[in-house]
């Protein structure tokens, strides 16, 4: 029973750590912010135009490898895709970058039917329009580039610092304006402005949030599986997610080759010696995400402003143990306050630890569904009215509208870059369009290809998911031992097993049928058993899913750490689940979590844990799926 944690611990100890380089604080309430010039509806619907007919000579399709010089002399490597364009024919630019430790997409010449690409790269293929060509649409310009310290780009990784990677993005956009002769432009606040969209996942999602806050030339973006506040994502409650951090750094060495900015090494040294990172480093990392301009009370801005005219389509995975659903919820709520065109999609997968045996292998789970694992599902099985689904997308066996995720992303970009009228045209898109819900959630519903439902708000002006229902009564105090197995402590086998296995505790408000999507709230009490330990105890709480057949799992593999004694009010990781007759949610308690493999009490500390949990309200679902 203890073999799994030992195996994970041994593997992790071989990796380079980045644990603890973050703050113990958590994000505050999203506050409204302003900035940027608004685009009027009439401006958004005007056709794209080139800046100069004299220089827009058109060109054949070609691919160029380009190197630029950044503001500080660093060489920036990028691949530029020139589509086939006639003289005077305008096309938007779609800018892409990769995940942490990755590389740019130096070729789009792959077979999407048989190869699994990084999510978003298949959308580049659709936009470039050279494979499976849509005759009614010219291709878009594509630029995919290596971030600082990655691939063929020089310099050191600074985790998307606005003063470094942010300036690199400006350099690339300056080059694009000067060197893409048929780049589409549109009037923006009375001036001709280049039409540019962005796409990417994880690190490649965050560059868009930083970039749009620094440069007004970005007109629409699709951030996928990325962060809101690194302090929450990597170090919730001051407890580092060491398993993923260690693996991320080690896995990226092929691309990074250890090229990290000195401040990261300094933080690493502090974390691994004193366990306390300087406030200067903490604040710097906190400023490298959208929290720095969404939550002005955090006092983190670094020259970025929240633009009111940048539609954003956020996509996040429920089982993503690095950036959970809360990251996307906070991002969406921030952008939705200033742009009604913001959209949010919850999928099932994301950053996983399946390679270490901690999570299910998604490739095996999706076998036979027609979907391929590409960081997230490549197919969305949307439960909707039959007449709302294009005939070619309707799956009669399941009663679902089956939509390739790449098409959803491209349709969103086309709607906001070339204009809503063209995006509604099947001849332009190359596939039948459908209304994209404001919020769509793929539910944990016991299917390998789980069902997605539209999440409707009770108020058309409400920019967020609905709130929570009445909290449960406090559970009875449950004893758990904190720490890791294998340390001589005289524990009984039962107590030792608790370190690796969750304890499931019933809640008195969690057996209601329906679909539940949003962020649960909890008040948790951690109390000593006997004399308090001088070492602050670390426990992990979450929600469990108990099916009618008695099987129990930790919902979405998500837990939240708590450090120290006392009563704390917290937000648990977001959920997206359907409960059927006999199903219920439970409280889960662990004294150790393999997701935080080296973050544990060195000496076992016995504590009791009790909690009151307020769960999200039920989804109002007109299809009736959620009421089954």
mmCIF file with all atom_site columns, N, CA, C and O in Angstrom, residues 112-113 119-120 122-123 126 199 222 313 315 345 347 369-372 374 376-382 389-390 392-395 400-412 429-434 436 442 452:
data_model
loop_
_atom_site.group_PDB
_atom_site.id
_atom_site.type_symbol
_atom_site.label_atom_id
_atom_site.label_alt_id
_atom_site.label_comp_id
_atom_site.label_asym_id
_atom_site.label_entity_id
_atom_site.label_seq_id
_atom_site.pdbx_PDB_ins_code
_atom_site.Cartn_x
_atom_site.Cartn_y
_atom_site.Cartn_z
_atom_site.occupancy
_atom_site.B_iso_or_equiv
_atom_site.pdbx_formal_charge
_atom_site.auth_seq_id
_atom_site.auth_comp_id
_atom_site.auth_asym_id
_atom_site.auth_atom_id
_atom_site.pdbx_PDB_model_num
ATOM 1   N N  . UNK A 1 112 ? -3.118  15.679 -38.850 1.00 0.00 ? 112 UNK A N  1
ATOM 2   C CA . UNK A 1 112 ? -3.906  15.807 -37.635 1.00 0.00 ? 112 UNK A CA 1
ATOM 3   C C  . UNK A 1 112 ? -4.749  14.562 -37.376 1.00 0.00 ? 112 UNK A C  1
ATOM 4   O O  . UNK A 1 112 ? -5.091  14.257 -36.234 1.00 0.00 ? 112 UNK A O  1
ATOM 5   N N  . UNK A 1 113 ? -5.066  13.795 -38.420 1.00 0.00 ? 113 UNK A N  1
ATOM 6   C CA . UNK A 1 113 ? -5.894  12.608 -38.246 1.00 0.00 ? 113 UNK A CA 1
ATOM 7   C C  . UNK A 1 113 ? -5.159  11.499 -37.507 1.00 0.00 ? 113 UNK A C  1
ATOM 8   O O  . UNK A 1 113 ? -5.778  10.645 -36.879 1.00 0.00 ? 113 UNK A O  1
ATOM 9   N N  . UNK A 1 119 ? -2.298  21.110 -28.065 1.00 0.00 ? 119 UNK A N  1
ATOM 10  C CA . UNK A 1 119 ? -3.571  21.767 -28.303 1.00 0.00 ? 119 UNK A CA 1
ATOM 11  C C  . UNK A 1 119 ? -3.323  23.209 -28.709 1.00 0.00 ? 119 UNK A C  1
ATOM 12  O O  . UNK A 1 119 ? -2.493  23.909 -28.138 1.00 0.00 ? 119 UNK A O  1
ATOM 13  N N  . UNK A 1 120 ? -3.995  23.666 -29.725 1.00 0.00 ? 120 UNK A N  1
ATOM 14  C CA . UNK A 1 120 ? -3.778  24.993 -30.277 1.00 0.00 ? 120 UNK A CA 1
ATOM 15  C C  . UNK A 1 120 ? -2.977  24.950 -31.557 1.00 0.00 ? 120 UNK A C  1
ATOM 16  O O  . UNK A 1 120 ? -3.208  25.746 -32.465 1.00 0.00 ? 120 UNK A O  1
ATOM 17  N N  . UNK A 1 122 ? -3.123  22.545 -33.725 1.00 0.00 ? 122 UNK A N  1
ATOM 18  C CA . UNK A 1 122 ? -4.051  22.130 -34.773 1.00 0.00 ? 122 UNK A CA 1
ATOM 19  C C  . UNK A 1 122 ? -4.908  23.305 -35.241 1.00 0.00 ? 122 UNK A C  1
ATOM 20  O O  . UNK A 1 122 ? -5.327  23.363 -36.395 1.00 0.00 ? 122 UNK A O  1
ATOM 21  N N  . UNK A 1 123 ? -5.158  24.274 -34.361 1.00 0.00 ? 123 UNK A N  1
ATOM 22  C CA . UNK A 1 123 ? -5.879  25.479 -34.773 1.00 0.00 ? 123 UNK A CA 1
ATOM 23  C C  . UNK A 1 123 ? -5.014  26.337 -35.678 1.00 0.00 ? 123 UNK A C  1
ATOM 24  O O  . UNK A 1 123 ? -5.519  26.988 -36.611 1.00 0.00 ? 123 UNK A O  1
ATOM 25  N N  . UNK A 1 126 ? -5.510  24.990 -39.088 1.00 0.00 ? 126 UNK A N  1
ATOM 26  C CA . UNK A 1 126 ? -6.765  25.444 -39.688 1.00 0.00 ? 126 UNK A CA 1
ATOM 27  C C  . UNK A 1 126 ? -6.612  26.879 -40.199 1.00 0.00 ? 126 UNK A C  1
ATOM 28  O O  . UNK A 1 126 ? -7.030  27.213 -41.314 1.00 0.00 ? 126 UNK A O  1
ATOM 29  N N  . UNK A 1 199 ? -2.772  32.582 -29.376 1.00 0.00 ? 199 UNK A N  1
ATOM 30  C CA . UNK A 1 199 ? -3.221  31.261 -28.933 1.00 0.00 ? 199 UNK A CA 1
ATOM 31  C C  . UNK A 1 199 ? -2.032  30.529 -28.323 1.00 0.00 ? 199 UNK A C  1
ATOM 32  O O  . UNK A 1 199 ? -0.867  30.785 -28.676 1.00 0.00 ? 199 UNK A O  1
ATOM 33  N N  . UNK A 1 222 ? -6.855  33.234 -27.023 1.00 0.00 ? 222 UNK A N  1
ATOM 34  C CA . UNK A 1 222 ? -7.360  31.943 -26.541 1.00 0.00 ? 222 UNK A CA 1
ATOM 35  C C  . UNK A 1 222 ? -6.323  31.353 -25.594 1.00 0.00 ? 222 UNK A C  1
ATOM 36  O O  . UNK A 1 222 ? -5.491  30.529 -25.991 1.00 0.00 ? 222 UNK A O  1
ATOM 37  N N  . UNK A 1 313 ? -11.059 33.688 -24.734 1.00 0.00 ? 313 UNK A N  1
ATOM 38  C CA . UNK A 1 313 ? -11.702 32.378 -24.610 1.00 0.00 ? 313 UNK A CA 1
ATOM 39  C C  . UNK A 1 313 ? -10.782 31.527 -23.732 1.00 0.00 ? 313 UNK A C  1
ATOM 40  O O  . UNK A 1 313 ? -9.751  31.047 -24.165 1.00 0.00 ? 313 UNK A O  1
ATOM 41  N N  . UNK A 1 315 ? -9.776  28.261 -21.525 1.00 0.00 ? 315 UNK A N  1
ATOM 42  C CA . UNK A 1 315 ? -10.010 26.815 -21.533 1.00 0.00 ? 315 UNK A CA 1
ATOM 43  C C  . UNK A 1 315 ? -9.158  26.209 -20.428 1.00 0.00 ? 315 UNK A C  1
ATOM 44  O O  . UNK A 1 315 ? -7.952  26.486 -20.337 1.00 0.00 ? 315 UNK A O  1
ATOM 45  N N  . UNK A 1 345 ? -14.460 27.645 -21.043 1.00 0.00 ? 345 UNK A N  1
ATOM 46  C CA . UNK A 1 345 ? -14.722 26.230 -21.310 1.00 0.00 ? 345 UNK A CA 1
ATOM 47  C C  . UNK A 1 345 ? -13.930 25.385 -20.331 1.00 0.00 ? 345 UNK A C  1
ATOM 48  O O  . UNK A 1 345 ? -12.704 25.502 -20.252 1.00 0.00 ? 345 UNK A O  1
ATOM 49  N N  . UNK A 1 347 ? -12.747 21.660 -19.593 1.00 0.00 ? 347 UNK A N  1
ATOM 50  C CA . UNK A 1 347 ? -12.587 20.328 -20.157 1.00 0.00 ? 347 UNK A CA 1
ATOM 51  C C  . UNK A 1 347 ? -12.141 19.397 -19.037 1.00 0.00 ? 347 UNK A C  1
ATOM 52  O O  . UNK A 1 347 ? -12.156 19.771 -17.866 1.00 0.00 ? 347 UNK A O  1
ATOM 53  N N  . UNK A 1 369 ? -13.117 6.645  -28.274 1.00 0.00 ? 369 UNK A N  1
ATOM 54  C CA . UNK A 1 369 ? -14.092 7.740  -28.269 1.00 0.00 ? 369 UNK A CA 1
ATOM 55  C C  . UNK A 1 369 ? -13.994 8.608  -29.511 1.00 0.00 ? 369 UNK A C  1
ATOM 56  O O  . UNK A 1 369 ? -14.847 9.460  -29.734 1.00 0.00 ? 369 UNK A O  1
ATOM 57  N N  . UNK A 1 370 ? -12.963 8.414  -30.308 1.00 0.00 ? 370 UNK A N  1
ATOM 58  C CA . UNK A 1 370 ? -12.762 9.285  -31.442 1.00 0.00 ? 370 UNK A CA 1
ATOM 59  C C  . UNK A 1 370 ? -11.960 10.520 -31.102 1.00 0.00 ? 370 UNK A C  1
ATOM 60  O O  . UNK A 1 370 ? -11.601 11.295 -31.979 1.00 0.00 ? 370 UNK A O  1
ATOM 61  N N  . UNK A 1 371 ? -11.696 10.734 -29.827 1.00 0.00 ? 371 UNK A N  1
ATOM 62  C CA . UNK A 1 371 ? -10.892 11.874 -29.403 1.00 0.00 ? 371 UNK A CA 1
ATOM 63  C C  . UNK A 1 371 ? -9.469  11.423 -29.140 1.00 0.00 ? 371 UNK A C  1
ATOM 64  O O  . UNK A 1 371 ? -9.227  10.284 -28.748 1.00 0.00 ? 371 UNK A O  1
ATOM 65  N N  . UNK A 1 372 ? -8.536  12.341 -29.394 1.00 0.00 ? 372 UNK A N  1
ATOM 66  C CA . UNK A 1 372 ? -7.141  12.079 -29.073 1.00 0.00 ? 372 UNK A CA 1
ATOM 67  C C  . UNK A 1 372 ? -6.759  12.987 -27.926 1.00 0.00 ? 372 UNK A C  1
ATOM 68  O O  . UNK A 1 372 ? -7.234  14.111 -27.813 1.00 0.00 ? 372 UNK A O  1
ATOM 69  N N  . UNK A 1 374 ? -4.627  15.597 -26.403 1.00 0.00 ? 374 UNK A N  1
ATOM 70  C CA . UNK A 1 374 ? -3.690  16.623 -26.845 1.00 0.00 ? 374 UNK A CA 1
ATOM 71  C C  . UNK A 1 374 ? -3.692  17.726 -25.806 1.00 0.00 ? 374 UNK A C  1
ATOM 72  O O  . UNK A 1 374 ? -4.156  18.829 -26.036 1.00 0.00 ? 374 UNK A O  1
ATOM 73  N N  . UNK A 1 376 ? -5.631  18.565 -23.737 1.00 0.00 ? 376 UNK A N  1
ATOM 74  C CA . UNK A 1 376 ? -7.038  18.476 -23.370 1.00 0.00 ? 376 UNK A CA 1
ATOM 75  C C  . UNK A 1 376 ? -7.717  17.612 -24.429 1.00 0.00 ? 376 UNK A C  1
ATOM 76  O O  . UNK A 1 376 ? -7.114  17.237 -25.422 1.00 0.00 ? 376 UNK A O  1
ATOM 77  N N  . UNK A 1 377 ? -8.972  17.303 -24.235 1.00 0.00 ? 377 UNK A N  1
ATOM 78  C CA . UNK A 1 377 ? -9.679  16.543 -25.254 1.00 0.00 ? 377 UNK A CA 1
ATOM 79  C C  . UNK A 1 377 ? -9.701  17.307 -26.563 1.00 0.00 ? 377 UNK A C  1
ATOM 80  O O  . UNK A 1 377 ? -9.769  18.528 -26.593 1.00 0.00 ? 377 UNK A O  1
ATOM 81  N N  . UNK A 1 378 ? -9.683  16.577 -27.673 1.00 0.00 ? 378 UNK A N  1
ATOM 82  C CA . UNK A 1 378 ? -9.784  17.240 -28.966 1.00 0.00 ? 378 UNK A CA 1
ATOM 83  C C  . UNK A 1 378 ? -11.225 17.268 -29.462 1.00 0.00 ? 378 UNK A C  1
ATOM 84  O O  . UNK A 1 378 ? -11.511 17.915 -30.466 1.00 0.00 ? 378 UNK A O  1
ATOM 85  N N  . UNK A 1 379 ? -12.137 16.574 -28.766 1.00 0.00 ? 379 UNK A N  1
ATOM 86  C CA . UNK A 1 379 ? -13.559 16.610 -29.109 1.00 0.00 ? 379 UNK A CA 1
ATOM 87  C C  . UNK A 1 379 ? -14.369 17.023 -27.896 1.00 0.00 ? 379 UNK A C  1
ATOM 88  O O  . UNK A 1 379 ? -14.111 16.570 -26.781 1.00 0.00 ? 379 UNK A O  1
ATOM 89  N N  . UNK A 1 380 ? -15.351 17.872 -28.109 1.00 0.00 ? 380 UNK A N  1
ATOM 90  C CA . UNK A 1 380 ? -16.272 18.291 -27.061 1.00 0.00 ? 380 UNK A CA 1
ATOM 91  C C  . UNK A 1 380 ? -17.639 17.690 -27.377 1.00 0.00 ? 380 UNK A C  1
ATOM 92  O O  . UNK A 1 380 ? -18.176 17.896 -28.463 1.00 0.00 ? 380 UNK A O  1
ATOM 93  N N  . UNK A 1 381 ? -18.198 16.939 -26.426 1.00 0.00 ? 381 UNK A N  1
ATOM 94  C CA . UNK A 1 381 ? -19.484 16.258 -26.600 1.00 0.00 ? 381 UNK A CA 1
ATOM 95  C C  . UNK A 1 381 ? -20.554 17.100 -25.905 1.00 0.00 ? 381 UNK A C  1
ATOM 96  O O  . UNK A 1 381 ? -20.881 16.890 -24.739 1.00 0.00 ? 381 UNK A O  1
ATOM 97  N N  . UNK A 1 382 ? -21.105 18.060 -26.642 1.00 0.00 ? 382 UNK A N  1
ATOM 98  C CA . UNK A 1 382 ? -22.007 19.046 -26.061 1.00 0.00 ? 382 UNK A CA 1
ATOM 99  C C  . UNK A 1 382 ? -23.450 18.556 -26.088 1.00 0.00 ? 382 UNK A C  1
ATOM 100 O O  . UNK A 1 382 ? -23.978 18.175 -27.142 1.00 0.00 ? 382 UNK A O  1
ATOM 101 N N  . UNK A 1 389 ? -27.646 22.067 -33.343 1.00 0.00 ? 389 UNK A N  1
ATOM 102 C CA . UNK A 1 389 ? -26.390 21.408 -33.725 1.00 0.00 ? 389 UNK A CA 1
ATOM 103 C C  . UNK A 1 389 ? -26.353 21.210 -35.234 1.00 0.00 ? 389 UNK A C  1
ATOM 104 O O  . UNK A 1 389 ? -27.329 20.720 -35.821 1.00 0.00 ? 389 UNK A O  1
ATOM 105 N N  . UNK A 1 390 ? -25.261 21.580 -35.903 1.00 0.00 ? 390 UNK A N  1
ATOM 106 C CA . UNK A 1 390 ? -25.135 21.281 -37.334 1.00 0.00 ? 390 UNK A CA 1
ATOM 107 C C  . UNK A 1 390 ? -25.297 19.778 -37.580 1.00 0.00 ? 390 UNK A C  1
ATOM 108 O O  . UNK A 1 390 ? -24.816 18.952 -36.786 1.00 0.00 ? 390 UNK A O  1
ATOM 109 N N  . UNK A 1 392 ? -23.963 17.658 -39.471 1.00 0.00 ? 392 UNK A N  1
ATOM 110 C CA . UNK A 1 392 ? -22.742 16.854 -39.572 1.00 0.00 ? 392 UNK A CA 1
ATOM 111 C C  . UNK A 1 392 ? -22.127 16.575 -38.206 1.00 0.00 ? 392 UNK A C  1
ATOM 112 O O  . UNK A 1 392 ? -21.313 15.659 -38.071 1.00 0.00 ? 392 UNK A O  1
ATOM 113 N N  . UNK A 1 393 ? -22.496 17.357 -37.189 1.00 0.00 ? 393 UNK A N  1
ATOM 114 C CA . UNK A 1 393 ? -21.906 17.203 -35.862 1.00 0.00 ? 393 UNK A CA 1
ATOM 115 C C  . UNK A 1 393 ? -22.762 16.369 -34.914 1.00 0.00 ? 393 UNK A C  1
ATOM 116 O O  . UNK A 1 393 ? -22.315 16.069 -33.804 1.00 0.00 ? 393 UNK A O  1
ATOM 117 N N  . UNK A 1 394 ? -23.968 16.008 -35.315 1.00 0.00 ? 394 UNK A N  1
ATOM 118 C CA . UNK A 1 394 ? -24.882 15.326 -34.400 1.00 0.00 ? 394 UNK A CA 1
ATOM 119 C C  . UNK A 1 394 ? -24.552 13.850 -34.314 1.00 0.00 ? 394 UNK A C  1
ATOM 120 O O  . UNK A 1 394 ? -24.432 13.157 -35.327 1.00 0.00 ? 394 UNK A O  1
ATOM 121 N N  . UNK A 1 395 ? -24.379 13.358 -33.086 1.00 0.00 ? 395 UNK A N  1
ATOM 122 C CA . UNK A 1 395 ? -24.144 11.937 -32.845 1.00 0.00 ? 395 UNK A CA 1
ATOM 123 C C  . UNK A 1 395 ? -25.426 11.334 -32.290 1.00 0.00 ? 395 UNK A C  1
ATOM 124 O O  . UNK A 1 395 ? -25.773 11.550 -31.116 1.00 0.00 ? 395 UNK A O  1
ATOM 125 N N  . UNK A 1 400 ? -25.510 13.840 -28.625 1.00 0.00 ? 400 UNK A N  1
ATOM 126 C CA . UNK A 1 400 ? -24.578 14.918 -28.355 1.00 0.00 ? 400 UNK A CA 1
ATOM 127 C C  . UNK A 1 400 ? -24.183 15.603 -29.661 1.00 0.00 ? 400 UNK A C  1
ATOM 128 O O  . UNK A 1 400 ? -24.172 14.987 -30.729 1.00 0.00 ? 400 UNK A O  1
ATOM 129 N N  . UNK A 1 401 ? -23.845 16.863 -29.551 1.00 0.00 ? 401 UNK A N  1
ATOM 130 C CA . UNK A 1 401 ? -23.259 17.616 -30.657 1.00 0.00 ? 401 UNK A CA 1
ATOM 131 C C  . UNK A 1 401 ? -21.751 17.529 -30.490 1.00 0.00 ? 401 UNK A C  1
ATOM 132 O O  . UNK A 1 401 ? -21.197 18.072 -29.528 1.00 0.00 ? 401 UNK A O  1
ATOM 133 N N  . UNK A 1 402 ? -21.085 16.827 -31.373 1.00 0.00 ? 402 UNK A N  1
ATOM 134 C CA . UNK A 1 402 ? -19.659 16.535 -31.219 1.00 0.00 ? 402 UNK A CA 1
ATOM 135 C C  . UNK A 1 402 ? -18.845 17.556 -32.017 1.00 0.00 ? 402 UNK A C  1
ATOM 136 O O  . UNK A 1 402 ? -18.907 17.587 -33.245 1.00 0.00 ? 402 UNK A O  1
ATOM 137 N N  . UNK A 1 403 ? -18.091 18.376 -31.291 1.00 0.00 ? 403 UNK A N  1
ATOM 138 C CA . UNK A 1 403 ? -17.409 19.514 -31.903 1.00 0.00 ? 403 UNK A CA 1
ATOM 139 C C  . UNK A 1 403 ? -15.908 19.402 -31.662 1.00 0.00 ? 403 UNK A C  1
ATOM 140 O O  . UNK A 1 403 ? -15.480 19.291 -30.510 1.00 0.00 ? 403 UNK A O  1
ATOM 141 N N  . UNK A 1 404 ? -15.093 19.414 -32.696 1.00 0.00 ? 404 UNK A N  1
ATOM 142 C CA . UNK A 1 404 ? -13.649 19.474 -32.478 1.00 0.00 ? 404 UNK A CA 1
ATOM 143 C C  . UNK A 1 404 ? -13.279 20.765 -31.745 1.00 0.00 ? 404 UNK A C  1
ATOM 144 O O  . UNK A 1 404 ? -13.721 21.850 -32.118 1.00 0.00 ? 404 UNK A O  1
ATOM 145 N N  . UNK A 1 405 ? -12.471 20.648 -30.726 1.00 0.00 ? 405 UNK A N  1
ATOM 146 C CA . UNK A 1 405 ? -12.076 21.820 -29.960 1.00 0.00 ? 405 UNK A CA 1
ATOM 147 C C  . UNK A 1 405 ? -11.339 22.828 -30.837 1.00 0.00 ? 405 UNK A C  1
ATOM 148 O O  . UNK A 1 405 ? -11.491 24.046 -30.674 1.00 0.00 ? 405 UNK A O  1
ATOM 149 N N  . UNK A 1 406 ? -10.545 22.332 -31.790 1.00 0.00 ? 406 UNK A N  1
ATOM 150 C CA . UNK A 1 406 ? -9.823  23.259 -32.666 1.00 0.00 ? 406 UNK A CA 1
ATOM 151 C C  . UNK A 1 406 ? -10.791 24.140 -33.441 1.00 0.00 ? 406 UNK A C  1
ATOM 152 O O  . UNK A 1 406 ? -10.503 25.321 -33.713 1.00 0.00 ? 406 UNK A O  1
ATOM 153 N N  . UNK A 1 407 ? -11.967 23.599 -33.795 1.00 0.00 ? 407 UNK A N  1
ATOM 154 C CA . UNK A 1 407 ? -12.954 24.393 -34.524 1.00 0.00 ? 407 UNK A CA 1
ATOM 155 C C  . UNK A 1 407 ? -13.591 25.443 -33.621 1.00 0.00 ? 407 UNK A C  1
ATOM 156 O O  . UNK A 1 407 ? -13.880 26.560 -34.059 1.00 0.00 ? 407 UNK A O  1
ATOM 157 N N  . UNK A 1 408 ? -13.848 25.087 -32.355 1.00 0.00 ? 408 UNK A N  1
ATOM 158 C CA . UNK A 1 408 ? -14.392 26.068 -31.428 1.00 0.00 ? 408 UNK A CA 1
ATOM 159 C C  . UNK A 1 408 ? -13.431 27.244 -31.275 1.00 0.00 ? 408 UNK A C  1
ATOM 160 O O  . UNK A 1 408 ? -13.846 28.413 -31.276 1.00 0.00 ? 408 UNK A O  1
ATOM 161 N N  . UNK A 1 409 ? -12.148 26.933 -31.144 1.00 0.00 ? 409 UNK A N  1
ATOM 162 C CA . UNK A 1 409 ? -11.161 27.987 -30.954 1.00 0.00 ? 409 UNK A CA 1
ATOM 163 C C  . UNK A 1 409 ? -11.019 28.845 -32.210 1.00 0.00 ? 409 UNK A C  1
ATOM 164 O O  . UNK A 1 409 ? -10.940 30.078 -32.129 1.00 0.00 ? 409 UNK A O  1
ATOM 165 N N  . UNK A 1 410 ? -11.010 28.201 -33.382 1.00 0.00 ? 410 UNK A N  1
ATOM 166 C CA . UNK A 1 410 ? -10.869 28.975 -34.606 1.00 0.00 ? 410 UNK A CA 1
ATOM 167 C C  . UNK A 1 410 ? -12.099 29.835 -34.860 1.00 0.00 ? 410 UNK A C  1
ATOM 168 O O  . UNK A 1 410 ? -11.985 30.995 -35.278 1.00 0.00 ? 410 UNK A O  1
ATOM 169 N N  . UNK A 1 411 ? -13.277 29.297 -34.599 1.00 0.00 ? 411 UNK A N  1
ATOM 170 C CA . UNK A 1 411 ? -14.495 30.086 -34.787 1.00 0.00 ? 411 UNK A CA 1
ATOM 171 C C  . UNK A 1 411 ? -14.485 31.327 -33.901 1.00 0.00 ? 411 UNK A C  1
ATOM 172 O O  . UNK A 1 411 ? -14.861 32.426 -34.338 1.00 0.00 ? 411 UNK A O  1
ATOM 173 N N  . UNK A 1 412 ? -14.051 31.163 -32.646 1.00 0.00 ? 412 UNK A N  1
ATOM 174 C CA . UNK A 1 412 ? -13.982 32.310 -31.733 1.00 0.00 ? 412 UNK A CA 1
ATOM 175 C C  . UNK A 1 412 ? -13.024 33.364 -32.277 1.00 0.00 ? 412 UNK A C  1
ATOM 176 O O  . UNK A 1 412 ? -13.345 34.562 -32.300 1.00 0.00 ? 412 UNK A O  1
ATOM 177 N N  . UNK A 1 429 ? -15.476 29.438 -42.748 1.00 0.00 ? 429 UNK A N  1
ATOM 178 C CA . UNK A 1 429 ? -14.844 28.640 -41.700 1.00 0.00 ? 429 UNK A CA 1
ATOM 179 C C  . UNK A 1 429 ? -14.333 27.298 -42.213 1.00 0.00 ? 429 UNK A C  1
ATOM 180 O O  . UNK A 1 429 ? -13.312 26.790 -41.757 1.00 0.00 ? 429 UNK A O  1
ATOM 181 N N  . UNK A 1 430 ? -15.089 26.707 -43.136 1.00 0.00 ? 430 UNK A N  1
ATOM 182 C CA . UNK A 1 430 ? -14.769 25.354 -43.565 1.00 0.00 ? 430 UNK A CA 1
ATOM 183 C C  . UNK A 1 430 ? -15.504 24.304 -42.767 1.00 0.00 ? 430 UNK A C  1
ATOM 184 O O  . UNK A 1 430 ? -15.316 23.104 -42.958 1.00 0.00 ? 430 UNK A O  1
ATOM 185 N N  . UNK A 1 431 ? -16.356 24.723 -41.856 1.00 0.00 ? 431 UNK A N  1
ATOM 186 C CA . UNK A 1 431 ? -17.205 23.831 -41.063 1.00 0.00 ? 431 UNK A CA 1
ATOM 187 C C  . UNK A 1 431 ? -18.427 24.633 -40.627 1.00 0.00 ? 431 UNK A C  1
ATOM 188 O O  . UNK A 1 431 ? -18.427 25.869 -40.670 1.00 0.00 ? 431 UNK A O  1
ATOM 189 N N  . UNK A 1 432 ? -19.466 23.907 -40.237 1.00 0.00 ? 432 UNK A N  1
ATOM 190 C CA . UNK A 1 432 ? -20.702 24.573 -39.832 1.00 0.00 ? 432 UNK A CA 1
ATOM 191 C C  . UNK A 1 432 ? -20.519 25.223 -38.463 1.00 0.00 ? 432 UNK A C  1
ATOM 192 O O  . UNK A 1 432 ? -20.164 24.546 -37.503 1.00 0.00 ? 432 UNK A O  1
ATOM 193 N N  . UNK A 1 433 ? -20.763 26.536 -38.364 1.00 0.00 ? 433 UNK A N  1
ATOM 194 C CA . UNK A 1 433 ? -20.612 27.190 -37.066 1.00 0.00 ? 433 UNK A CA 1
ATOM 195 C C  . UNK A 1 433 ? -21.788 26.884 -36.152 1.00 0.00 ? 433 UNK A C  1
ATOM 196 O O  . UNK A 1 433 ? -22.856 26.475 -36.606 1.00 0.00 ? 433 UNK A O  1
ATOM 197 N N  . UNK A 1 434 ? -21.607 27.091 -34.877 1.00 0.00 ? 434 UNK A N  1
ATOM 198 C CA . UNK A 1 434 ? -22.681 26.957 -33.910 1.00 0.00 ? 434 UNK A CA 1
ATOM 199 C C  . UNK A 1 434 ? -22.499 28.025 -32.851 1.00 0.00 ? 434 UNK A C  1
ATOM 200 O O  . UNK A 1 434 ? -21.395 28.540 -32.655 1.00 0.00 ? 434 UNK A O  1
ATOM 201 N N  . UNK A 1 436 ? -21.481 29.651 -29.658 1.00 0.00 ? 436 UNK A N  1
ATOM 202 C CA . UNK A 1 436 ? -20.556 29.248 -28.600 1.00 0.00 ? 436 UNK A CA 1
ATOM 203 C C  . UNK A 1 436 ? -21.098 29.764 -27.274 1.00 0.00 ? 436 UNK A C  1
ATOM 204 O O  . UNK A 1 436 ? -21.195 30.974 -27.075 1.00 0.00 ? 436 UNK A O  1
ATOM 205 N N  . UNK A 1 442 ? -17.427 20.615 -19.370 1.00 0.00 ? 442 UNK A N  1
ATOM 206 C CA . UNK A 1 442 ? -17.383 19.163 -19.529 1.00 0.00 ? 442 UNK A CA 1
ATOM 207 C C  . UNK A 1 442 ? -17.497 18.566 -18.129 1.00 0.00 ? 442 UNK A C  1
ATOM 208 O O  . UNK A 1 442 ? -16.700 18.853 -17.251 1.00 0.00 ? 442 UNK A O  1
ATOM 209 N N  . UNK A 1 452 ? -20.583 17.669 -22.131 1.00 0.00 ? 452 UNK A N  1
ATOM 210 C CA . UNK A 1 452 ? -20.452 19.096 -21.856 1.00 0.00 ? 452 UNK A CA 1
ATOM 211 C C  . UNK A 1 452 ? -21.839 19.721 -21.854 1.00 0.00 ? 452 UNK A C  1
ATOM 212 O O  . UNK A 1 452 ? -22.701 19.365 -22.659 1.00 0.00 ? 452 UNK A O  1
#
